[in-house]
CSV table of C-alpha atoms and ligand atoms in Angstrom, one decimal:
chain,number,residue,atom,x,y,z
A,1,UNK,CA,-50.7,12.1,-1.5
A,2,UNK,CA,-50.6,14.1,1.7
A,3,UNK,CA,-52.4,14.1,5.1
A,4,UNK,CA,-54.4,17.2,6.1
A,5,UNK,CA,-53.8,18.3,9.7
A,6,UNK,CA,-55.0,21.1,11.9
A,7,UNK,CA,-52.7,24.0,12.5
A,8,UNK,CA,-52.5,27.7,13.3
A,9,UNK,CA,-50.9,30.1,10.8
A,10,UNK,CA,-50.1,33.7,10.2
A,11,UNK,CA,-51.8,34.7,6.8
A,12,UNK,CA,-49.5,37.6,6.2
A,13,UNK,CA,-46.7,39.6,7.8
A,14,UNK,CA,-47.9,41.1,11.1
A,15,UNK,CA,-51.4,39.5,10.9
A,16,UNK,CA,-52.7,37.6,14.0
A,17,UNK,CA,-52.4,33.8,13.7
A,18,UNK,CA,-55.6,31.9,13.1
A,19,UNK,CA,-56.7,28.3,12.7
A,20,UNK,CA,-56.2,26.6,9.4
A,21,UNK,CA,-55.1,23.2,7.9
A,22,UNK,CA,-51.8,22.2,6.4
A,23,UNK,CA,-50.6,19.2,4.4
A,24,UNK,CA,-48.0,16.7,5.6
A,25,UNK,CA,-46.2,14.6,3.0
A,26,UNK,CA,-46.5,10.8,2.9
A,27,UNK,CA,-43.6,9.0,4.6
A,28,UNK,CA,-40.4,8.4,2.6
A,29,UNK,CA,-38.4,5.4,3.7
A,30,UNK,CA,-36.3,7.4,6.3
A,31,UNK,CA,-39.2,9.5,7.6
A,32,UNK,CA,-41.2,9.3,10.8
A,33,UNK,CA,-44.5,10.9,11.6
A,34,UNK,CA,-44.8,12.6,15.0
A,35,UNK,CA,-48.1,13.4,16.7
A,36,UNK,CA,-47.2,16.7,18.2
A,37,UNK,CA,-48.3,17.1,21.9
A,38,UNK,CA,-46.7,20.4,22.7
A,39,UNK,CA,-45.1,23.2,20.7
A,40,UNK,CA,-43.1,26.1,22.3
A,41,UNK,CA,-43.3,29.7,21.3
A,42,UNK,CA,-39.9,31.1,20.5
A,43,UNK,CA,-39.2,34.8,20.0
A,44,UNK,CA,-37.9,33.8,16.6
A,45,UNK,CA,-41.5,32.8,15.6
A,46,UNK,CA,-42.6,36.3,16.4
A,47,UNK,CA,-39.6,38.0,14.5
A,48,UNK,CA,-40.5,35.8,11.5
A,49,UNK,CA,-44.3,36.2,11.2
A,50,UNK,CA,-44.1,39.9,12.0
A,51,UNK,CA,-41.7,40.5,9.1
A,52,UNK,CA,-38.8,41.5,11.3
A,53,UNK,CA,-36.4,39.1,9.6
A,54,UNK,CA,-37.3,40.2,6.1
A,55,UNK,CA,-39.8,38.9,3.5
A,56,UNK,CA,-41.3,35.5,3.9
A,57,UNK,CA,-43.7,33.2,2.0
A,58,UNK,CA,-47.1,33.3,3.8
A,59,UNK,CA,-49.1,31.7,5.2
A,60,UNK,CA,-46.6,30.5,7.9
A,61,UNK,CA,-47.3,27.9,10.6
A,62,UNK,CA,-44.4,28.7,13.0
A,63,UNK,CA,-43.0,26.5,15.8
A,64,UNK,CA,-39.6,24.8,16.1
A,65,UNK,CA,-39.9,23.5,19.7
A,66,UNK,CA,-41.7,20.3,19.0
A,67,UNK,CA,-42.4,17.4,21.3
A,68,UNK,CA,-44.6,14.4,20.7
A,69,UNK,CA,-45.0,10.7,20.0
A,70,UNK,CA,-44.0,8.7,16.9
A,71,UNK,CA,-47.1,7.3,15.3
A,72,UNK,CA,-45.7,5.9,12.0
A,73,UNK,CA,-42.2,5.0,10.7
A,74,UNK,CA,-40.8,4.6,7.1
A,75,UNK,CA,-39.5,1.3,5.9
A,76,UNK,CA,-35.8,2.2,6.5
A,77,UNK,CA,-36.2,3.8,9.9
A,78,UNK,CA,-33.9,2.4,12.6
A,79,UNK,CA,-33.7,5.0,15.3
A,80,UNK,CA,-37.4,5.2,16.3
A,81,UNK,CA,-40.3,2.8,16.8
A,82,UNK,CA,-44.0,3.7,16.9
A,83,UNK,CA,-44.8,4.9,20.4
A,84,UNK,CA,-41.4,6.5,21.1
A,85,UNK,CA,-41.1,10.0,22.4
A,86,UNK,CA,-39.5,12.3,19.8
A,87,UNK,CA,-38.7,16.0,19.3
A,88,UNK,CA,-37.9,18.3,16.4
A,89,UNK,CA,-36.0,21.6,16.7
A,90,UNK,CA,-35.2,24.4,14.2
A,91,UNK,CA,-34.0,22.2,11.3
A,92,UNK,CA,-35.6,19.4,9.3
A,93,UNK,CA,-32.8,18.7,6.8
A,94,UNK,CA,-29.4,19.7,5.4
A,95,UNK,CA,-27.2,18.7,2.5
A,96,UNK,CA,-25.4,16.0,4.7
A,97,UNK,CA,-22.2,16.4,2.6
A,98,UNK,CA,-20.5,19.8,3.2
A,99,UNK,CA,-17.7,20.4,5.7
A,100,UNK,CA,-20.2,21.6,8.4
A,101,UNK,CA,-22.5,18.7,8.0
A,102,UNK,CA,-19.6,16.3,8.1
A,103,UNK,CA,-18.6,17.9,11.4
A,104,UNK,CA,-22.1,17.4,12.8
A,105,UNK,CA,-22.8,21.1,12.7
A,106,UNK,CA,-25.7,20.9,10.3
A,107,UNK,CA,-26.9,24.3,11.4
A,108,UNK,CA,-24.0,25.8,9.4
A,109,UNK,CA,-24.6,23.7,6.3
A,110,UNK,CA,-23.0,25.7,3.5
A,111,UNK,CA,-25.5,24.5,0.9
A,112,UNK,CA,-28.4,25.6,3.0
A,113,UNK,CA,-30.3,24.2,6.0
A,114,UNK,CA,-33.9,23.4,5.6
A,115,UNK,CA,-35.5,25.2,8.5
A,116,UNK,CA,-38.5,23.8,10.3
A,117,UNK,CA,-40.8,26.5,8.9
A,118,UNK,CA,-40.8,29.3,6.3
A,119,UNK,CA,-38.1,27.3,4.4
A,120,UNK,CA,-37.9,25.1,1.3
A,121,UNK,CA,-36.7,21.6,0.6
A,122,UNK,CA,-34.7,21.1,-2.6
A,123,UNK,CA,-37.8,19.6,-4.2
A,124,UNK,CA,-39.8,22.8,-3.6
A,125,UNK,CA,-41.8,21.6,-0.5
A,126,UNK,CA,-42.4,24.6,1.8
A,127,UNK,CA,-41.9,23.7,5.4
A,128,UNK,CA,-44.5,24.4,8.1
A,129,UNK,CA,-43.8,24.2,11.8
A,130,UNK,CA,-45.0,22.8,15.1
A,131,UNK,CA,-48.2,24.7,15.8
A,132,UNK,CA,-49.9,21.7,14.2
A,133,UNK,CA,-51.1,18.2,15.0
A,134,UNK,CA,-48.4,16.3,13.2
A,135,UNK,CA,-45.0,16.7,11.5
A,136,UNK,CA,-43.2,14.3,9.0
A,137,UNK,CA,-39.4,14.5,9.2
A,138,UNK,CA,-36.4,12.4,8.4
A,139,UNK,CA,-35.3,10.4,11.4
A,140,UNK,CA,-31.9,12.0,11.1
A,141,UNK,CA,-33.4,15.3,12.3
A,142,UNK,CA,-35.5,13.9,15.1
A,143,UNK,CA,-34.3,13.7,18.7
A,144,UNK,CA,-35.0,11.3,21.5
A,145,UNK,CA,-36.8,13.0,24.5
A,146,UNK,CA,-35.6,11.5,27.8
A,147,UNK,CA,-38.4,9.7,29.7
A,148,UNK,CA,-37.8,11.9,32.8
A,149,UNK,CA,-38.7,15.2,31.1
A,150,UNK,CA,-42.4,15.9,30.6
A,151,UNK,CA,-43.3,16.8,27.0
A,152,UNK,CA,-44.3,20.4,27.8
A,153,UNK,CA,-41.0,21.1,29.7
A,154,UNK,CA,-39.0,19.3,27.0
A,155,UNK,CA,-40.4,21.1,23.9
A,156,UNK,CA,-38.5,24.4,24.6
A,157,UNK,CA,-35.2,22.5,24.9
A,158,UNK,CA,-35.3,21.9,21.2
A,159,UNK,CA,-34.5,25.6,20.5
A,160,UNK,CA,-34.0,27.5,23.7
A,161,UNK,CA,-32.1,24.6,25.3
A,162,UNK,CA,-29.7,23.9,22.5
A,163,UNK,CA,-29.1,27.5,21.5
A,164,UNK,CA,-27.7,28.2,25.0
A,165,UNK,CA,-26.0,24.8,25.5
A,166,UNK,CA,-24.1,25.0,22.3
A,167,UNK,CA,-22.0,28.1,22.9
A,168,UNK,CA,-21.4,27.1,26.5
A,169,UNK,CA,-20.0,23.8,25.4
A,170,UNK,CA,-18.1,25.2,22.4
A,171,UNK,CA,-16.3,27.8,24.6
A,172,UNK,CA,-15.6,25.3,27.3
A,173,UNK,CA,-17.6,27.0,30.1
A,174,UNK,CA,-17.4,24.9,33.3
A,175,UNK,CA,-16.2,24.8,36.8
A,176,UNK,CA,-14.6,28.2,37.8
A,177,UNK,CA,-16.0,30.1,34.8
A,178,UNK,CA,-17.7,33.4,35.6
A,179,UNK,CA,-20.6,33.8,33.3
A,180,UNK,CA,-23.2,36.6,32.7
A,181,UNK,CA,-26.5,35.8,31.0
A,182,UNK,CA,-28.1,38.9,29.5
A,183,UNK,CA,-31.9,38.7,29.4
A,184,UNK,CA,-34.0,36.3,31.4
A,185,UNK,CA,-36.5,35.0,28.9
A,186,UNK,CA,-37.0,31.7,27.1
A,187,UNK,CA,-33.3,31.3,26.1
A,188,UNK,CA,-31.9,33.1,29.2
A,189,UNK,CA,-33.6,30.9,31.8
A,190,UNK,CA,-32.2,27.8,30.0
A,191,UNK,CA,-28.8,29.5,29.7
A,192,UNK,CA,-28.7,30.1,33.5
A,193,UNK,CA,-29.7,26.6,34.4
A,194,UNK,CA,-27.3,25.0,32.0
A,195,UNK,CA,-24.3,27.2,32.8
A,196,UNK,CA,-25.0,26.5,36.5
A,197,UNK,CA,-25.2,22.7,35.9
A,198,UNK,CA,-21.8,23.0,34.1
A,199,UNK,CA,-20.3,24.4,37.2
A,200,UNK,CA,-20.1,28.1,36.3
A,201,UNK,CA,-20.8,31.0,38.6
A,202,UNK,CA,-23.7,32.8,36.9
A,203,UNK,CA,-24.9,36.4,37.1
A,204,UNK,CA,-28.1,37.4,35.4
A,205,UNK,CA,-28.2,40.9,33.8
A,206,UNK,CA,-31.9,41.8,33.4
A,207,UNK,CA,-33.6,45.0,32.7
A,208,UNK,CA,-35.1,45.2,36.2
A,209,UNK,CA,-35.2,43.4,39.5
A,210,UNK,CA,-38.6,41.9,38.8
A,211,UNK,CA,-37.2,38.4,38.0
A,212,UNK,CA,-34.5,38.3,40.7
A,213,UNK,CA,-36.1,35.5,42.8
A,214,UNK,CA,-36.3,33.4,39.7
A,215,UNK,CA,-32.7,34.0,38.7
A,216,UNK,CA,-31.6,32.6,42.1
A,217,UNK,CA,-34.0,29.7,41.8
A,218,UNK,CA,-32.4,28.8,38.4
A,219,UNK,CA,-29.0,28.7,40.1
A,220,UNK,CA,-27.6,32.2,39.6
A,221,UNK,CA,-25.4,33.7,42.3
A,222,UNK,CA,-26.5,37.3,41.4
A,223,UNK,CA,-29.2,39.2,39.6
A,224,UNK,CA,-28.4,42.8,38.6
A,225,UNK,CA,-30.8,45.3,37.0
A,226,UNK,CA,-29.2,47.0,34.0
A,227,UNK,CA,-31.5,50.0,34.3
A,228,UNK,CA,-29.1,51.0,37.1
A,229,UNK,CA,-26.1,52.3,35.2
A,230,UNK,CA,-23.9,51.8,38.3
A,231,UNK,CA,-24.0,48.1,37.5
A,232,UNK,CA,-21.7,48.6,34.5
A,233,UNK,CA,-19.1,50.3,36.7
A,234,UNK,CA,-19.4,47.8,39.6
A,235,UNK,CA,-19.1,44.7,37.4
A,236,UNK,CA,-16.2,45.9,35.1
A,237,UNK,CA,-13.9,43.1,34.1
A,238,UNK,CA,-15.9,40.5,36.1
A,239,UNK,CA,-16.8,37.8,33.5
A,240,UNK,CA,-15.0,35.2,31.4
A,241,UNK,CA,-18.1,34.7,29.2
A,242,UNK,CA,-21.2,36.7,28.4
A,243,UNK,CA,-24.2,35.1,26.7
A,244,UNK,CA,-26.5,37.7,25.2
A,245,UNK,CA,-30.0,36.4,24.7
A,246,UNK,CA,-31.7,39.8,24.2
A,247,UNK,CA,-34.2,40.0,21.3
A,248,UNK,CA,-33.6,43.8,20.9
A,249,UNK,CA,-30.5,45.8,20.2
A,250,UNK,CA,-28.3,46.6,23.3
A,251,UNK,CA,-25.2,48.8,23.7
A,252,UNK,CA,-22.5,46.2,23.2
A,253,UNK,CA,-19.8,48.5,24.5
A,254,UNK,CA,-21.3,48.5,27.9
A,255,UNK,CA,-21.3,44.8,28.1
A,256,UNK,CA,-17.9,44.2,26.5
A,257,UNK,CA,-16.4,46.3,29.3
A,258,UNK,CA,-17.6,43.6,31.8
A,259,UNK,CA,-15.3,41.0,30.3
A,260,UNK,CA,-12.0,40.1,31.7
A,261,UNK,CA,-8.8,39.7,29.6
A,262,UNK,CA,-9.5,37.2,26.8
A,263,UNK,CA,-13.2,37.2,27.7
A,264,UNK,CA,-15.8,36.2,25.1
A,265,UNK,CA,-19.2,37.7,24.5
A,266,UNK,CA,-21.5,35.5,22.4
A,267,UNK,CA,-24.7,36.8,20.9
A,268,UNK,CA,-27.6,34.5,20.3
A,269,UNK,CA,-30.4,37.1,20.5
A,270,UNK,CA,-31.0,38.2,16.9
A,271,UNK,CA,-32.3,41.8,16.3
A,272,UNK,CA,-31.4,42.7,12.8
A,273,UNK,CA,-30.3,46.3,13.2
A,274,UNK,CA,-26.5,47.0,13.1
A,275,UNK,CA,-25.0,47.4,16.6
A,276,UNK,CA,-21.9,49.6,16.8
A,277,UNK,CA,-18.7,48.1,18.4
A,278,UNK,CA,-16.0,50.3,19.8
A,279,UNK,CA,-12.7,48.5,18.8
A,280,UNK,CA,-10.5,49.8,21.7
A,281,UNK,CA,-12.8,48.0,24.1
A,282,UNK,CA,-12.0,44.7,22.3
A,283,UNK,CA,-8.3,45.5,21.8
A,284,UNK,CA,-7.6,46.7,25.3
A,285,UNK,CA,-8.2,43.3,26.9
A,286,UNK,CA,-8.0,41.0,23.8
A,287,UNK,CA,-11.8,40.4,24.2
A,288,UNK,CA,-13.8,38.5,21.5
A,289,UNK,CA,-17.3,39.2,20.2
A,290,UNK,CA,-19.1,36.3,18.5
A,291,UNK,CA,-22.4,34.8,17.6
A,292,UNK,CA,-23.8,31.3,17.6
A,293,UNK,CA,-26.7,29.6,15.8
A,294,UNK,CA,-28.7,26.8,17.6
A,295,UNK,CA,-26.6,23.6,17.6
A,296,UNK,CA,-26.0,20.4,15.7
A,297,UNK,CA,-28.2,17.3,15.9
A,298,UNK,CA,-25.7,15.2,17.9
A,299,UNK,CA,-25.1,18.1,20.2
A,300,UNK,CA,-28.9,18.6,20.7
A,301,UNK,CA,-29.2,15.0,21.8
A,302,UNK,CA,-26.3,15.5,24.2
A,303,UNK,CA,-28.0,18.6,25.6
A,304,UNK,CA,-31.3,16.7,26.1
A,305,UNK,CA,-29.5,13.9,28.0
A,306,UNK,CA,-27.5,16.5,30.0
A,307,UNK,CA,-30.7,18.2,31.1
A,308,UNK,CA,-32.3,14.9,32.1
A,309,UNK,CA,-29.1,13.9,34.0
A,310,UNK,CA,-29.1,17.3,35.9
A,311,UNK,CA,-32.9,17.5,36.4
A,312,UNK,CA,-33.3,20.7,34.5
A,313,UNK,CA,-35.8,21.7,31.8
A,314,UNK,CA,-37.9,24.7,30.7
A,315,UNK,CA,-40.3,26.4,33.1
A,316,UNK,CA,-43.5,26.8,31.0
A,317,UNK,CA,-46.9,28.2,30.9
A,318,UNK,CA,-49.1,25.9,28.9
A,319,UNK,CA,-51.7,27.8,26.8
A,320,UNK,CA,-54.6,26.8,24.4
A,321,UNK,CA,-54.2,27.8,20.7
A,322,UNK,CA,-56.6,30.7,21.0
A,323,UNK,CA,-54.2,32.5,23.3
A,324,UNK,CA,-51.2,32.4,20.9
A,325,UNK,CA,-51.6,36.0,19.8
A,326,UNK,CA,-51.9,37.3,23.4
A,327,UNK,CA,-48.8,35.2,24.2
A,328,UNK,CA,-46.9,36.9,21.4
A,329,UNK,CA,-47.7,40.3,22.8
A,330,UNK,CA,-46.6,39.2,26.3
A,331,UNK,CA,-43.3,37.7,25.0
A,332,UNK,CA,-42.5,41.1,23.3
A,333,UNK,CA,-43.2,42.8,26.7
A,334,UNK,CA,-40.7,40.4,28.4
A,335,UNK,CA,-43.7,39.1,30.3
A,336,UNK,CA,-43.1,35.4,30.0
A,337,UNK,CA,-42.2,33.0,32.8
A,338,UNK,CA,-40.4,31.5,31.0
A,339,UNK,CA,-41.8,29.9,27.8
A,340,UNK,CA,-45.3,29.7,26.4
A,341,UNK,CA,-46.1,26.2,25.2
A,342,UNK,CA,-49.2,25.4,23.1
A,343,UNK,CA,-51.3,22.4,24.0
A,344,UNK,CA,-51.9,21.0,20.4
A,345,UNK,CA,-55.1,19.3,21.6
A,346,UNK,CA,-56.6,22.8,21.4
A,347,UNK,CA,-55.7,23.6,17.8
B,1,NAP,P1,-37.7,36.2,25.0
B,1,NAP,O1,-38.3,35.0,25.8
B,1,NAP,O2,-38.5,37.3,24.6
B,1,NAP,O3,-36.4,36.7,25.9
B,1,NAP,C1,-35.7,37.8,25.6
B,1,NAP,C2,-35.3,38.6,26.9
B,1,NAP,O4,-34.5,39.7,26.6
B,1,NAP,C3,-36.5,39.2,27.7
B,1,NAP,O5,-37.2,38.3,28.5
B,1,NAP,C4,-35.9,40.3,28.4
B,1,NAP,O6,-35.3,39.8,29.6
B,1,NAP,C5,-34.8,40.8,27.5
B,1,NAP,N1,-35.1,42.0,26.7
B,1,NAP,C6,-36.2,42.1,25.8
B,1,NAP,N2,-36.2,43.3,25.3
B,1,NAP,C7,-35.1,44.0,25.8
B,1,NAP,C8,-34.6,45.3,25.6
B,1,NAP,N3,-35.2,46.2,24.8
B,1,NAP,N4,-33.5,45.6,26.3
B,1,NAP,C9,-32.9,44.7,27.1
B,1,NAP,N5,-33.3,43.5,27.3
B,1,NAP,C10,-34.4,43.1,26.7
B,1,NAP,O7,-37.0,35.7,23.7
B,1,NAP,P2,-36.2,34.2,23.4
B,1,NAP,O8,-37.2,33.3,22.8
B,1,NAP,O9,-35.4,33.9,24.6
B,1,NAP,O10,-35.3,34.7,22.2
B,1,NAP,C11,-34.3,35.7,22.4
B,1,NAP,C12,-33.6,36.1,21.1
B,1,NAP,O11,-32.8,35.0,20.6
B,1,NAP,C13,-34.6,36.4,20.0
B,1,NAP,O12,-34.0,37.5,19.2
B,1,NAP,C14,-34.6,35.1,19.1
B,1,NAP,O13,-34.9,35.3,17.8
B,1,NAP,C15,-33.2,34.7,19.3
B,1,NAP,N6,-32.9,33.3,19.0
B,1,NAP,C16,-31.7,33.0,18.4
B,1,NAP,C17,-31.3,31.7,18.3
B,1,NAP,C18,-30.0,31.4,17.7
B,1,NAP,O14,-29.8,30.2,17.2
B,1,NAP,N7,-29.1,32.3,17.7
B,1,NAP,C19,-32.2,30.7,18.6
B,1,NAP,C20,-33.4,31.0,19.2
B,1,NAP,C21,-33.7,32.3,19.4
B,1,NAP,P3,-35.3,40.6,31.0
B,1,NAP,O15,-36.8,40.8,31.4
B,1,NAP,O16,-34.5,39.8,31.9
B,1,NAP,O17,-34.6,41.9,30.8
B,2,ZN,ZN1,-36.3,29.3,18.5
């Protein structure tokens, strides 16, 4: 038995999304059913449904920034009650036994994470994401959304928030750290706010000056337009940590030169083309180049509580479902301030 719910889906790679229905499974003992109130639009949704991340099984209902209310709980559920606020991010299950899962880093599960959409449970169930009325998920992969953060501002924290929080925490960014955030989009605007709340001095490296006022509002001390090549000379060896959130390929060498000795550049933006790295740039100052994938479940809860404590959240533009395709085009043009969030009452 399943429950049929309203959703929006892409019928095939590159096709516009359109209204449809999907099935949600009946609750297992450790499952909860969440009535989704808002779902954020992440650039990863666009990469996936446009075929930029390889072949997928269509139709796909994307969405991994999910916020809503618990409407039903399974017989063994202990973490949630009906009526609680709850969120779901990019994962809905993992093996629970490998070294990564044991460390609370389920996103690196070696037997395979079950992603929130376009993924498959071991029993063959294909996952469908948050552009829908309801989702059923094990309580282990559901998060508590603090009361002080409105649902629409909280939804993007489930991906954009944790993806930027995780590397900042992992590499110990804090008071005295000099940080650059590359790209002021959904991830970038959270990265700036979180790094600032951690005590770092943050510079935004954006393509133009268009978003400069917003950078300062989010807590950055400087906003520099990378279209001006002089920036790469002026800021040489300025940063301890660079967080690259850009959805397209950039010249890594330019940015690595901005790191001080022992500095680290972490990539969370995920274009799939290979980007050349010039080794002497790394070697000359013992610089590191790394990448980071979302964050674990316990860390995601820590991030939500941290954002509530510091009064930060996503800045969003709420849209009805019939504007999803237009919103995708605007995200690709870097024309988003700073996350589109779908009001699921309009599905
Ligand atoms: P987004 O809202 O579109 O933001 C990306 C920003 O990058 C844009 O706002 C723009 O900022 C800048 N940018 C875009 N094209 C550029 C270009 N050609 N050259 C230089 N800068 C450019 O996207 P998002 O939702 O934040 O996602 C960003 C990337 O992270 C995507 O690739 C997404 O798939 C990936 N992602 C990864 C993870 C992970 O776990 N690693 C999680 C979520 C998302 P300016 O206007 O300031 O230049
Ligand atoms: Zn995402």
